[in-house]
mmCIF file of C-alpha atoms and ligand atoms in Angstrom:
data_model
loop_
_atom_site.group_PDB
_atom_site.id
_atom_site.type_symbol
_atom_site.label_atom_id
_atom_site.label_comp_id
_atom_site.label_asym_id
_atom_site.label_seq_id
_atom_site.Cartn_x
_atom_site.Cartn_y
_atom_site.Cartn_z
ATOM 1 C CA UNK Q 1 0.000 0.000 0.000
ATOM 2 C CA UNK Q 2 1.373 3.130 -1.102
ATOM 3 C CA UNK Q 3 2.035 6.076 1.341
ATOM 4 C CA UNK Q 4 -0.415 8.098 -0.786
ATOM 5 C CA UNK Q 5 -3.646 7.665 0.162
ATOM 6 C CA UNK Q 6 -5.544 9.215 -2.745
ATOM 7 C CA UNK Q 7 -5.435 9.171 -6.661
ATOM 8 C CA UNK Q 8 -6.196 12.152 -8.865
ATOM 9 C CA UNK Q 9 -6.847 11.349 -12.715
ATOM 10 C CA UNK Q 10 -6.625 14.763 -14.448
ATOM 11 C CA UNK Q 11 -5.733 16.038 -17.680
ATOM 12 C CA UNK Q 12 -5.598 19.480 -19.305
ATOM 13 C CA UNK Q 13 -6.892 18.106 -22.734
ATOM 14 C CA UNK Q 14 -10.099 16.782 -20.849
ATOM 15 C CA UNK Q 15 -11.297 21.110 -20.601
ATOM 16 C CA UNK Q 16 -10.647 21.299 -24.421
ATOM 17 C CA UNK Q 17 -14.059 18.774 -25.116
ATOM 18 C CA UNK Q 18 -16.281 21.060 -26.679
ATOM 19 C CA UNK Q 19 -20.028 21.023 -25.838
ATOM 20 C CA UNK Q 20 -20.342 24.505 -27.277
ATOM 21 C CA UNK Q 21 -23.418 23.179 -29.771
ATOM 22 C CA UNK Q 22 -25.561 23.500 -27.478
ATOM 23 C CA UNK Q 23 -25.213 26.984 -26.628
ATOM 24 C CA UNK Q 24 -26.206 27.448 -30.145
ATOM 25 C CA UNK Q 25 -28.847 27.551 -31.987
ATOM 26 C CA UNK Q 26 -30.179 23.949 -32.771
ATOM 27 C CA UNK Q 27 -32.196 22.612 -35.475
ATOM 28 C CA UNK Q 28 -35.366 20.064 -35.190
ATOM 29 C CA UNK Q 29 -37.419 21.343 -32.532
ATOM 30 C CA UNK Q 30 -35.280 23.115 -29.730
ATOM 31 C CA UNK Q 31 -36.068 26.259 -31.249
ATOM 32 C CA UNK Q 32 -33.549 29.013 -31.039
ATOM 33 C CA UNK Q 33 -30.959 29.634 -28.334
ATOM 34 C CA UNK Q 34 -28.731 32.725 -29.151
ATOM 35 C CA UNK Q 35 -25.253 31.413 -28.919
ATOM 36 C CA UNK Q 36 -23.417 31.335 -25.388
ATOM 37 C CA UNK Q 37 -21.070 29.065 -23.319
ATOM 38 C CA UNK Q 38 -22.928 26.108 -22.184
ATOM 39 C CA UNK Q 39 -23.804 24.749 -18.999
ATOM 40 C CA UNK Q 40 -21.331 22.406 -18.871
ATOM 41 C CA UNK Q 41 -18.186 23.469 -19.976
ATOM 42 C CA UNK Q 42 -14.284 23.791 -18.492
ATOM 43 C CA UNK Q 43 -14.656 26.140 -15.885
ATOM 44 C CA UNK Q 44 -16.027 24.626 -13.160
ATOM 45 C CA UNK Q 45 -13.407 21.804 -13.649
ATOM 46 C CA UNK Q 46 -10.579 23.808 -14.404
ATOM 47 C CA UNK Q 47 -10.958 25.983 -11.564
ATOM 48 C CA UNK Q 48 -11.497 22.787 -9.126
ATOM 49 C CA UNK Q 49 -7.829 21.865 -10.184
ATOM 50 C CA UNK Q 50 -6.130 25.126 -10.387
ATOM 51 C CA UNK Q 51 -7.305 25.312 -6.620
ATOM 52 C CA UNK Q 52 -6.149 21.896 -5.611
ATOM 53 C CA UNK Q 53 -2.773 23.286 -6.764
ATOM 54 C CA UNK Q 54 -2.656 26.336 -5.374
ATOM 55 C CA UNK Q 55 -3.732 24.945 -2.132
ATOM 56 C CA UNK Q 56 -1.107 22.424 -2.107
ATOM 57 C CA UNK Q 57 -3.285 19.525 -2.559
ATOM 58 C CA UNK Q 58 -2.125 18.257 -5.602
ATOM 59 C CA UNK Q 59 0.938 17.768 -4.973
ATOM 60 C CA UNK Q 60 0.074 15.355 -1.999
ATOM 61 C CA UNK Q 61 -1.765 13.463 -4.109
ATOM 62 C CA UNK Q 62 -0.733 10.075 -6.412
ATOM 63 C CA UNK Q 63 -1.426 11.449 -10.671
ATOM 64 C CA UNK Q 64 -3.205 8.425 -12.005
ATOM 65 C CA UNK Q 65 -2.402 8.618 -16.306
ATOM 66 C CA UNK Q 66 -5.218 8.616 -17.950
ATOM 67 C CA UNK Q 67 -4.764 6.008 -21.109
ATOM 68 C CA UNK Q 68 -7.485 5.765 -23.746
ATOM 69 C CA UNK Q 69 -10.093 3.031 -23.146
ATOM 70 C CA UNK Q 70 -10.308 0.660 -25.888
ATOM 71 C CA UNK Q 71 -13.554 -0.481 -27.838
ATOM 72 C CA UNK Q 72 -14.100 -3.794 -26.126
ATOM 73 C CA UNK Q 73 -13.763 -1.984 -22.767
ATOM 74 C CA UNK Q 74 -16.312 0.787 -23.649
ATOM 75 C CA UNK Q 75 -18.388 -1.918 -24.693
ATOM 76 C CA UNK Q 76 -18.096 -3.364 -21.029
ATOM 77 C CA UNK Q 77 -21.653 -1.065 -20.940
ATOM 78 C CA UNK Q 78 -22.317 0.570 -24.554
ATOM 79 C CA UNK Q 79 -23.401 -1.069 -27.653
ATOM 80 C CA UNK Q 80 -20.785 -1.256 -29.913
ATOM 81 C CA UNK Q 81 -22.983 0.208 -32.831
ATOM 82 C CA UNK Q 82 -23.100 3.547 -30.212
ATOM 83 C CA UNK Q 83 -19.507 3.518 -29.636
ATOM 84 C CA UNK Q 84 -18.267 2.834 -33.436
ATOM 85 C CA UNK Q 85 -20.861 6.060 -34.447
ATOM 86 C CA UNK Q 86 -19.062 8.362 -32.045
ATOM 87 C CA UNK Q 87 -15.844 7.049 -33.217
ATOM 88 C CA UNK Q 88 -16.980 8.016 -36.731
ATOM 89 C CA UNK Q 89 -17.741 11.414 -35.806
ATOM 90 C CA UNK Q 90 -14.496 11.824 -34.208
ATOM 91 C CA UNK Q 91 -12.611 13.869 -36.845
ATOM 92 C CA UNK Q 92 -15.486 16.631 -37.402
ATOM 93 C CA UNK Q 93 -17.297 16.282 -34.053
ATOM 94 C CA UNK Q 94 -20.892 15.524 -33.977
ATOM 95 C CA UNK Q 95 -24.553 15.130 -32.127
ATOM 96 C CA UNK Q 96 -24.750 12.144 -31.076
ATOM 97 C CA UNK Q 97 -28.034 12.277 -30.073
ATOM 98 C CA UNK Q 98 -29.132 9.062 -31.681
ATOM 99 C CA UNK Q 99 -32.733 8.289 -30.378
ATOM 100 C CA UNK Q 100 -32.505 10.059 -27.330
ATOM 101 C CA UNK Q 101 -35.634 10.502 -26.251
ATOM 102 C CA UNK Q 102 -34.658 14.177 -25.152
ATOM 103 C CA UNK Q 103 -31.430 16.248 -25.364
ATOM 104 C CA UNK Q 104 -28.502 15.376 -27.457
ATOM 105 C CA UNK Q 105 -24.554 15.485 -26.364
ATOM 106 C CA UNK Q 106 -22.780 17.427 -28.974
ATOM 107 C CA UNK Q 107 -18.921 17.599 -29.131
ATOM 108 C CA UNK Q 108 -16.028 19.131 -31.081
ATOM 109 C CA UNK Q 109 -13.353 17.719 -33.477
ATOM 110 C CA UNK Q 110 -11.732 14.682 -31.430
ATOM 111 C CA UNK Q 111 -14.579 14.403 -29.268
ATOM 112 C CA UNK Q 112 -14.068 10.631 -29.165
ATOM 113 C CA UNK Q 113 -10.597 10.522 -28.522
ATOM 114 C CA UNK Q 114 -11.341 12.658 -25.283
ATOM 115 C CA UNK Q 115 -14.487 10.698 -24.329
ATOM 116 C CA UNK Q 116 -12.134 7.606 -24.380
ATOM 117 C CA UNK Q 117 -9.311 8.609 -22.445
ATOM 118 C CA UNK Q 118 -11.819 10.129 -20.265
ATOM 119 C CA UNK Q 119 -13.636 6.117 -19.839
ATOM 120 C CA UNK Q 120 -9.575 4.918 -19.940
ATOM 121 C CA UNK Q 121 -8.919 7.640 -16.436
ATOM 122 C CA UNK Q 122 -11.562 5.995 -14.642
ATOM 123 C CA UNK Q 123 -10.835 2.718 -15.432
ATOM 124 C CA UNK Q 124 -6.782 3.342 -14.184
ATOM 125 C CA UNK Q 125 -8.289 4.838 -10.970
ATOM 126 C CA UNK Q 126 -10.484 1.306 -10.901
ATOM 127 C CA UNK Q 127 -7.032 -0.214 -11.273
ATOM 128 C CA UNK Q 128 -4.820 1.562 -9.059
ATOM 129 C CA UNK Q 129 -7.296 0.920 -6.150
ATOM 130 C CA UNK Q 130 -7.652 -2.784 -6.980
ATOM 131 C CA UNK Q 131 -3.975 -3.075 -7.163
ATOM 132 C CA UNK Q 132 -3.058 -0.999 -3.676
ATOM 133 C CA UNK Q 133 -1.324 1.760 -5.354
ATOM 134 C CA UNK Q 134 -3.767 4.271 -3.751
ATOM 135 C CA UNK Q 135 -6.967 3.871 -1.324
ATOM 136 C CA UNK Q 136 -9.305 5.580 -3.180
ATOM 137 C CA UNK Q 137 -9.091 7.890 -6.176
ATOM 138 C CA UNK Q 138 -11.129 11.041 -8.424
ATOM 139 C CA UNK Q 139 -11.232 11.330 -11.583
ATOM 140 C CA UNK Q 140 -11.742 15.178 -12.704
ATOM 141 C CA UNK Q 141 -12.342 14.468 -16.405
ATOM 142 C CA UNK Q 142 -15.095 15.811 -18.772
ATOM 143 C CA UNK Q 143 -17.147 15.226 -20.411
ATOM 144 C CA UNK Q 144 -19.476 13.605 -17.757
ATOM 145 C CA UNK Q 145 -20.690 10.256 -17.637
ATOM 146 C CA UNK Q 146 -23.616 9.465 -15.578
ATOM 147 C CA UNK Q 147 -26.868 10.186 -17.946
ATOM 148 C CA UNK Q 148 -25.488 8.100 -20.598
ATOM 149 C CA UNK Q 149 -27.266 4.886 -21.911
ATOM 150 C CA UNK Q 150 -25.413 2.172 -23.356
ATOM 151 C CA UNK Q 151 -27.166 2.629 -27.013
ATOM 152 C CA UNK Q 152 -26.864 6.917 -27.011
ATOM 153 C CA UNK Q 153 -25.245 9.884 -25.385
ATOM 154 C CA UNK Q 154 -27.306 11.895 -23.318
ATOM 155 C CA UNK Q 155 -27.198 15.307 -21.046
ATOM 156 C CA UNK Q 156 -24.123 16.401 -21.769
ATOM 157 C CA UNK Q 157 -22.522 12.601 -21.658
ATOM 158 C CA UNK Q 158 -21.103 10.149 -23.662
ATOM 159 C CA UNK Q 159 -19.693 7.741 -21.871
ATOM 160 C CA UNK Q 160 -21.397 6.250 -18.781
ATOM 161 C CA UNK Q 161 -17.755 6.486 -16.342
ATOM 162 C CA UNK Q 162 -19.047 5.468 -13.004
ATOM 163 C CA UNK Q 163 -21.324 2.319 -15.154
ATOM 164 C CA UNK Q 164 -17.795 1.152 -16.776
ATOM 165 C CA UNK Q 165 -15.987 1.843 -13.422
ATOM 166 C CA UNK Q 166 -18.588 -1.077 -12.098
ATOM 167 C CA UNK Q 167 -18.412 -3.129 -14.584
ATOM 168 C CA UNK Q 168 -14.541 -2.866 -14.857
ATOM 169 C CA UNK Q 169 -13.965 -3.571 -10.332
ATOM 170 C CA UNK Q 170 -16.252 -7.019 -11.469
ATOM 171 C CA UNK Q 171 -13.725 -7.791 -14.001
ATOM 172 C CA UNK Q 172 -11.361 -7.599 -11.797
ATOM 173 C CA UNK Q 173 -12.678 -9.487 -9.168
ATOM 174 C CA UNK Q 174 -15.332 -7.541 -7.312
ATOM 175 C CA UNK Q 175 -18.364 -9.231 -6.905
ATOM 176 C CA UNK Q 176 -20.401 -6.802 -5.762
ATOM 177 C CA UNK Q 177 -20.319 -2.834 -6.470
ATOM 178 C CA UNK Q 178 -22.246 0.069 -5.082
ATOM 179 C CA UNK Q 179 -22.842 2.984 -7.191
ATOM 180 C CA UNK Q 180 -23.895 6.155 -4.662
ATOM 181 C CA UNK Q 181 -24.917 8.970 -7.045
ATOM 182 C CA UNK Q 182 -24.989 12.295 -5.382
ATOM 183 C CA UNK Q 183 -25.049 14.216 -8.667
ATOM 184 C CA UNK Q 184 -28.254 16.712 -8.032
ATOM 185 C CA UNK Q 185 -29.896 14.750 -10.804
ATOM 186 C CA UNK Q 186 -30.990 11.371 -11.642
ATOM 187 C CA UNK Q 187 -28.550 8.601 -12.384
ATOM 188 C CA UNK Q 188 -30.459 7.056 -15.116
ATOM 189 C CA UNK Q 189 -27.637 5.579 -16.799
ATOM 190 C CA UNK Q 190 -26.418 3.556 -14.589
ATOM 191 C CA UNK Q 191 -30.355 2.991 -13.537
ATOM 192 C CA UNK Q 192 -30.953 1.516 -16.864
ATOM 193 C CA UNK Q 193 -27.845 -0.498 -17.277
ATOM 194 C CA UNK Q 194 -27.723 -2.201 -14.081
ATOM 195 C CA UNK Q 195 -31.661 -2.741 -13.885
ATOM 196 C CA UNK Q 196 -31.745 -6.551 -13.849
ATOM 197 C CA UNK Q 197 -28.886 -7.197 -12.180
ATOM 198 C CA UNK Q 198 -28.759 -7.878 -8.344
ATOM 199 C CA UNK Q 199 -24.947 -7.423 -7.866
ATOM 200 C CA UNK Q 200 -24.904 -3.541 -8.762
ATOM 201 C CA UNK Q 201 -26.784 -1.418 -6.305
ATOM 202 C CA UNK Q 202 -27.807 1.929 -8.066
ATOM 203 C CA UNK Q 203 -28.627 4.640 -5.480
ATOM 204 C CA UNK Q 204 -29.382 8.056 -6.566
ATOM 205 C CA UNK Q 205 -30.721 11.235 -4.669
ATOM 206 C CA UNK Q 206 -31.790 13.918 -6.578
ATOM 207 C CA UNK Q 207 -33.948 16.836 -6.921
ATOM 208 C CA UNK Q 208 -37.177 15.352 -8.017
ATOM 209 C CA UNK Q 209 -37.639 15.068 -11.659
ATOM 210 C CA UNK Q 210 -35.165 17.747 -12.350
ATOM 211 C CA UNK Q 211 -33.401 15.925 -14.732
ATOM 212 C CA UNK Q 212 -34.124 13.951 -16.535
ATOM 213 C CA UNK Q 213 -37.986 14.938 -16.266
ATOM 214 C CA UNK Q 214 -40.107 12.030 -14.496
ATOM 215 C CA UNK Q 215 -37.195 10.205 -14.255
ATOM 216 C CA UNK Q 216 -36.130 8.679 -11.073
ATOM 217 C CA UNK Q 217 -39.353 8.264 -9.146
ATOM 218 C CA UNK Q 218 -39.025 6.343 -5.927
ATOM 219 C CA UNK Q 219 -41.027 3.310 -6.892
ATOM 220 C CA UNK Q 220 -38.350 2.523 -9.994
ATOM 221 C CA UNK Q 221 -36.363 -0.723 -7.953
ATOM 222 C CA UNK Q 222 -35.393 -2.693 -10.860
ATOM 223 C CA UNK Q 223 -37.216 -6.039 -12.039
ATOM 224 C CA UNK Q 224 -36.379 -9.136 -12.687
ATOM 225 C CA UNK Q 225 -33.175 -10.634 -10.645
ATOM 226 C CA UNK Q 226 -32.499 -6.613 -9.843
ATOM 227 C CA UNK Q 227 -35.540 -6.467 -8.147
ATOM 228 C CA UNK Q 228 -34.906 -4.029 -5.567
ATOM 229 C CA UNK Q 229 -30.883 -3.199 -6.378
ATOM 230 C CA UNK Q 230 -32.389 -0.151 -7.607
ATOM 231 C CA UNK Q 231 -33.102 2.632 -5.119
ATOM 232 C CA UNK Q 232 -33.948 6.226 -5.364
ATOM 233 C CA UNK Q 233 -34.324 9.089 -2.715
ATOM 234 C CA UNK Q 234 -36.280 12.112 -5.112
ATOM 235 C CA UNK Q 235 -35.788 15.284 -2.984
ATOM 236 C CA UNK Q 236 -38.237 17.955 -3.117
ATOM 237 C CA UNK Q 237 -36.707 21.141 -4.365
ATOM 238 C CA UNK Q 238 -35.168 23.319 -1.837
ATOM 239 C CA UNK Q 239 -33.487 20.772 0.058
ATOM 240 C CA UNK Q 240 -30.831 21.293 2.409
ATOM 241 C CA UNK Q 241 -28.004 19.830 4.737
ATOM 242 C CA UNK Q 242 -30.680 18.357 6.782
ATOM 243 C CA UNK Q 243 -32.344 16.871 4.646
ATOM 244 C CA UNK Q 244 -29.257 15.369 2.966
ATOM 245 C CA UNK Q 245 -27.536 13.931 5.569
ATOM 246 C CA UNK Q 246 -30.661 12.214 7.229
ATOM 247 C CA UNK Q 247 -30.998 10.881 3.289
ATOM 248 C CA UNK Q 248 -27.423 9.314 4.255
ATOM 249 C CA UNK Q 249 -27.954 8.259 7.443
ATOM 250 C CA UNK Q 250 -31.421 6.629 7.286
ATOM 251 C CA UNK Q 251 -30.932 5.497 3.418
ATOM 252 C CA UNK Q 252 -28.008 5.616 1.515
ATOM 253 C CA UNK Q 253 -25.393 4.165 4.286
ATOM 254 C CA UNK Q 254 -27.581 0.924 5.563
ATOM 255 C CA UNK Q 255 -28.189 0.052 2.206
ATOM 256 C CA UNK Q 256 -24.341 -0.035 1.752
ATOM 257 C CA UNK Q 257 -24.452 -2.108 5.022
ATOM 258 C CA UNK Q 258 -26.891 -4.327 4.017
ATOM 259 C CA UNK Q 259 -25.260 -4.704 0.236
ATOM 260 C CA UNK Q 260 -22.070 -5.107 1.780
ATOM 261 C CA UNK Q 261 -20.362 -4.011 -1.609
ATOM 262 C CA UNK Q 262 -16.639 -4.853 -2.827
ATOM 263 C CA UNK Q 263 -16.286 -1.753 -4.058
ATOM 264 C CA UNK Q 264 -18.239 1.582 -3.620
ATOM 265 C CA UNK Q 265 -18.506 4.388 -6.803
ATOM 266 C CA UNK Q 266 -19.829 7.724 -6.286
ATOM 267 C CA UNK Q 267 -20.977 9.506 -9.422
ATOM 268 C CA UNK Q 268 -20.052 12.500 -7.758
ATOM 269 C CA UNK Q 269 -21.731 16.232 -8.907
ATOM 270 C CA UNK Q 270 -21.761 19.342 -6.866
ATOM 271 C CA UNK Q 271 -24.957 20.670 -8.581
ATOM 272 C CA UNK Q 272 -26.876 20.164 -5.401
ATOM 273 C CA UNK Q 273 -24.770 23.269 -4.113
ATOM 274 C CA UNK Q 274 -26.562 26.201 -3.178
ATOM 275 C CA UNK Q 275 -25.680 28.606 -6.181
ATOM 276 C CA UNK Q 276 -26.125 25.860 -8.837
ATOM 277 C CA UNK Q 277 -27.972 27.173 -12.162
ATOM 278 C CA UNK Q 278 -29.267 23.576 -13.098
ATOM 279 C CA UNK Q 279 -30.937 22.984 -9.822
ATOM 280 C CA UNK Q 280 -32.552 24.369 -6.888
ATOM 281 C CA UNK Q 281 -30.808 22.810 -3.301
ATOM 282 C CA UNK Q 282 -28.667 24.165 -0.941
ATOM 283 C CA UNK Q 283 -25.994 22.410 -0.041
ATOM 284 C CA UNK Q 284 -22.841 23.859 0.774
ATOM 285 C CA UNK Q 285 -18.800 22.438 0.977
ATOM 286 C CA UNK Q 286 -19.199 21.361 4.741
ATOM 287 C CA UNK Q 287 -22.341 19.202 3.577
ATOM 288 C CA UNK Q 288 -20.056 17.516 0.443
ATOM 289 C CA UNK Q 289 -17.305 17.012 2.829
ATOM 290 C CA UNK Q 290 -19.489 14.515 5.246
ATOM 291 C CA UNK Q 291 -21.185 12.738 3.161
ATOM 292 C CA UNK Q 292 -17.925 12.243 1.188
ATOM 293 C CA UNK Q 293 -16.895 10.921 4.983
ATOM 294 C CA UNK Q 294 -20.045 9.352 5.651
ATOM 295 C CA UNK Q 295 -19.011 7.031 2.541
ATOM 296 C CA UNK Q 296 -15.707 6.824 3.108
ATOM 297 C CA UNK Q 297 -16.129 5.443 6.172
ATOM 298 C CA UNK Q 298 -18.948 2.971 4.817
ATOM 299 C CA UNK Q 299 -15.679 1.855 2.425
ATOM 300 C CA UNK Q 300 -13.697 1.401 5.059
ATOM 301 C CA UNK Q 301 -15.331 -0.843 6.774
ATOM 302 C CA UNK Q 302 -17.069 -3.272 4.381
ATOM 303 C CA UNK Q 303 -14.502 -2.910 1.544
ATOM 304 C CA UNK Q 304 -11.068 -2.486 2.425
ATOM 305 C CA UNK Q 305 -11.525 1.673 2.165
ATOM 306 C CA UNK Q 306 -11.928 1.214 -1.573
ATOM 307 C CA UNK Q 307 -13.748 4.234 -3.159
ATOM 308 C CA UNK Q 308 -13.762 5.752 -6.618
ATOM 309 C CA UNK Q 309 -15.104 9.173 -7.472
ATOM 310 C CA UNK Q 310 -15.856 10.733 -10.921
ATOM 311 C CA UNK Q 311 -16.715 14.386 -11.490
ATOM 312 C CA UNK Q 312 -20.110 14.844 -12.644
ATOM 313 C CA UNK Q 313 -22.548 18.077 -12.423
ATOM 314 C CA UNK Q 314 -22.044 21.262 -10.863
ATOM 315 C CA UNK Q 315 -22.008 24.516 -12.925
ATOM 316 C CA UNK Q 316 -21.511 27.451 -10.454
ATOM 317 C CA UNK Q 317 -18.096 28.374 -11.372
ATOM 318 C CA UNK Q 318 -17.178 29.810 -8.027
ATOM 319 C CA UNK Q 319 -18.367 27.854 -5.422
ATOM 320 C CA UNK Q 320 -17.570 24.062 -6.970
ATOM 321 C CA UNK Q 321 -14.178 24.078 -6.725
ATOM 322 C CA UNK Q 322 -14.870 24.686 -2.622
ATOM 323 C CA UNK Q 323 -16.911 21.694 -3.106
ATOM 324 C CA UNK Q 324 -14.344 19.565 -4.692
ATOM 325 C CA UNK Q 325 -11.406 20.802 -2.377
ATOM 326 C CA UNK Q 326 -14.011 19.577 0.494
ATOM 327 C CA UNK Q 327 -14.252 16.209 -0.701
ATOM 328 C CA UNK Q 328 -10.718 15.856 -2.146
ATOM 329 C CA UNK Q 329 -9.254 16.820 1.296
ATOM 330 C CA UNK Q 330 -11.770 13.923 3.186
ATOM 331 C CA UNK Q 331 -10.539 11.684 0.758
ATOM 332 C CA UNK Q 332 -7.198 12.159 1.153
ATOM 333 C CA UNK Q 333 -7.228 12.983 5.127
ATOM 334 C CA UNK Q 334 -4.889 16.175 4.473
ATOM 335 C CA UNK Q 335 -6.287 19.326 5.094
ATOM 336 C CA UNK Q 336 -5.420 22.819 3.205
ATOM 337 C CA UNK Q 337 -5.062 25.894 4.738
ATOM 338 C CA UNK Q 338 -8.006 27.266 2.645
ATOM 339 C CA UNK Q 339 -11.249 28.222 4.039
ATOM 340 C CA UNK Q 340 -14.389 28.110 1.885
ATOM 341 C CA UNK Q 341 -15.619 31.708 1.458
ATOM 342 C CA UNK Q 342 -19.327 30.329 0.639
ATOM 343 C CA UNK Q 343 -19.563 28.508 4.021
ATOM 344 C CA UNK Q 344 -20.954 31.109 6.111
ATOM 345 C CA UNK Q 345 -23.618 31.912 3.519
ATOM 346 C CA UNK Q 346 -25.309 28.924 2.958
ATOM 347 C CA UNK Q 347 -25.246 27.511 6.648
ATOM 348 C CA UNK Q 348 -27.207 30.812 7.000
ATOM 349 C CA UNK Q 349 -29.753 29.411 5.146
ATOM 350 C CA UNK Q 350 -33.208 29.208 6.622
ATOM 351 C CA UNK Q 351 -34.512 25.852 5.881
ATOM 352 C CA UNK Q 352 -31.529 23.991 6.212
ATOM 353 C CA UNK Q 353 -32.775 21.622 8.808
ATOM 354 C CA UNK Q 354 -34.902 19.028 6.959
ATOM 355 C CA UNK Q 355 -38.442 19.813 6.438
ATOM 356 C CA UNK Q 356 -42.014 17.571 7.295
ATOM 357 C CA UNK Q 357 -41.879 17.209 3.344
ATOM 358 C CA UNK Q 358 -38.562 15.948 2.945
ATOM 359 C CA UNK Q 359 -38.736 13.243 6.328
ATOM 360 C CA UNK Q 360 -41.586 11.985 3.944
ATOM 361 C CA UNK Q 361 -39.750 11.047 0.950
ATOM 362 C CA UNK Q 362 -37.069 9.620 3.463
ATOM 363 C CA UNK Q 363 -39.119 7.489 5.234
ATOM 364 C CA UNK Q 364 -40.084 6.007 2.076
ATOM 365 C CA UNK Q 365 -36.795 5.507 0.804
ATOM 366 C CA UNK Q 366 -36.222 3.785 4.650
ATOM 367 C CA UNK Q 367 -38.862 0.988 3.606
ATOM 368 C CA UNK Q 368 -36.939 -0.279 0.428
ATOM 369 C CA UNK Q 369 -33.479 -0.538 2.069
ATOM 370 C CA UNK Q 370 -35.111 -3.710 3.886
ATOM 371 C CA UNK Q 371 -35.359 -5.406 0.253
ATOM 372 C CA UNK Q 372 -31.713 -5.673 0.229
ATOM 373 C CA UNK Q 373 -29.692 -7.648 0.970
HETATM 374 ZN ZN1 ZN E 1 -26.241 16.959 -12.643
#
């Protein structure tokens, strides 16, 4: 085991994928959009790293290379008839929107060659845990992963990371995997691919039917042999730290008890932060930090401490890298000198404590963790 306790996959050409299509304007039914930056785009990223470096982080922390991920293992969870489209788009960039039923993910010239070395990060980080190098590890790569579907590309993803990240800790020996999506909307990716199986447990919270809409409702538990391996925790808007952290202790951490998973993956966005533009919750870096903790410590003691993070959501350029310091520092168990500016703002918040509304959804969510096991 390696004195460095966390790995960081990161790579400058991952801020030069280009989503920029859909800040303009689009044909077949979107209407018009006048041209801007869009949502999700490098600075939220960027600015996460340039902060783990100027805080010192980075440099206590083990680089994990990034190598491209081949065909075969992108078709660990996509069709291949997906995957070879995107490749074909690679030199001129494309919409590879291909039957979503909503949305599209558009990307620039060598858009697959950075999708795949993206999928290849993750999938080292997988690796470096499984092998000892480091404990756990985060992968701050774009473009995101965790709305993809194994047949199309969808909210600004093409690859599903945290899906292949699974799929990849089973190939190499895992035999169960937990997949703890705190990205402020609904993991329907891995949903989807994982829904018959019993030895994936998909959890996602999320703002209720934010994204995508009606998707994620609390009844949706899987079928077949998955039959309740599937749980989700939809969180009225306006949620807070309360409300989130009962979510983890009542729901998200017994079903990791009761799973008693190999291997835990966190799909993890920051777009359940209080300033978010693609959401409407208030959570702030002192909230990130414990549930990262809460996790971590879930890890620890039914899997060896091994944990795998993958930057998803959050578009508030400011306050995410706070966010991602937060959890990057509970990860790692070193702490920076820097203090979050935004704390004092949103702990302010009235409402934080978790409202009549909110205990309701959880104490739904409480009944299906007794399904598992
Ligand atoms: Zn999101």
């Amino acid at each position: 085991m390696s004195n460095v306790r966390t790995g960081l996959v990161w790579g400058e050409i991952f801020m030069w994928h280009d989503a920029s299509p859909l800040a303009s304007v689009l044909p077949s039914g979107h209407g018009l959009i006048e041209p801007d930056e869009p949502a999700e785009n490098a600075a939220t990223k960027r600015r996460l790293k340039n902060l783990l470096d100027v805080s010192g982080l980075t440099e206590r922390l083990a680089p994990i290379k990034p190598r491209p991920a081949t065909v075969d293992e992108l078709a660990l969870v996509h069709e291949r008839a997906y995957i070879e489209t995107i490749r074909a788009m690679n030199a001129k960039g494309g919409d590879a929107k291909l039957d979503a039923p909503i949305g599209e993910t558009p990307f620039g010239p060598g858009g697959f060659d950075i999708a795949a070395l993206a999928a290849g990060g993750v999938l080292a980080a997988v690796d470096a845990i499984i092998d000892g190098d480091v404990r756990n590890a985060y992968a701050l790569v774009r473009p995101p992963g965790h709305h993809a579907e194994a047949a199309h590309g969808f909210g600004f993803c093409i690859f599903n990371h945290c899906a292949l990240a699974a799929r990849h800790a089973m190939r190499r020996g895992a035999n169960r995997v937990a997949i703890v999506d705190w990205d402020v909307h609904h993991g329907n990716g891995a949903e989807h691919i994982f829904w018959r199986e019993r030895d994936v447990l998909t959890i996602s919270i999320h703002q209720d039917s934010a994204f995508p809409p009606g998707s994620g409702p609390i009844g949706a538990n899987g079928e077949g042999a998955g039959e309740g391996y599937n749980l989700n925790i939809p969180m009225p808007p306006g949620s807070g730290v309360g409300a989130y952290l009962a979510a983890f202790e009542r729901v998200v951490i017994p079903a990791l008890q009761r799973f008693k998973p190999d291997f835990i993956v966190v799909p993890c966005g920051f777009d359940a932060g209080f300033y978010d533009p693609l959401a409407r919750m208030m959570l702030h870096s002192d909230c990130f930090r414990t549930m990262a903790r809460m996790v971590q410590e879930a890890a620890a003691s039914l899997c060896g401490g091994r944990l795998f993070l993958c930057h998803e959501g959050g578009y508030h350029k400011t306050t995410v890298p706070f966010y991602g310091l937060a959890v990057i520092e509970q990860l790692s168990g070193e702490r920076t000198a820097i203090d979050d500016p935004f704390l004092p703002i949103a702990a302010g918040f009235s409402h934080q404590a978790m409202q009549p509304h909110q205990d309701a959804v959880i104490r739904a969510a409480e009944e299906l963790v007794r399904k598992i096991n």
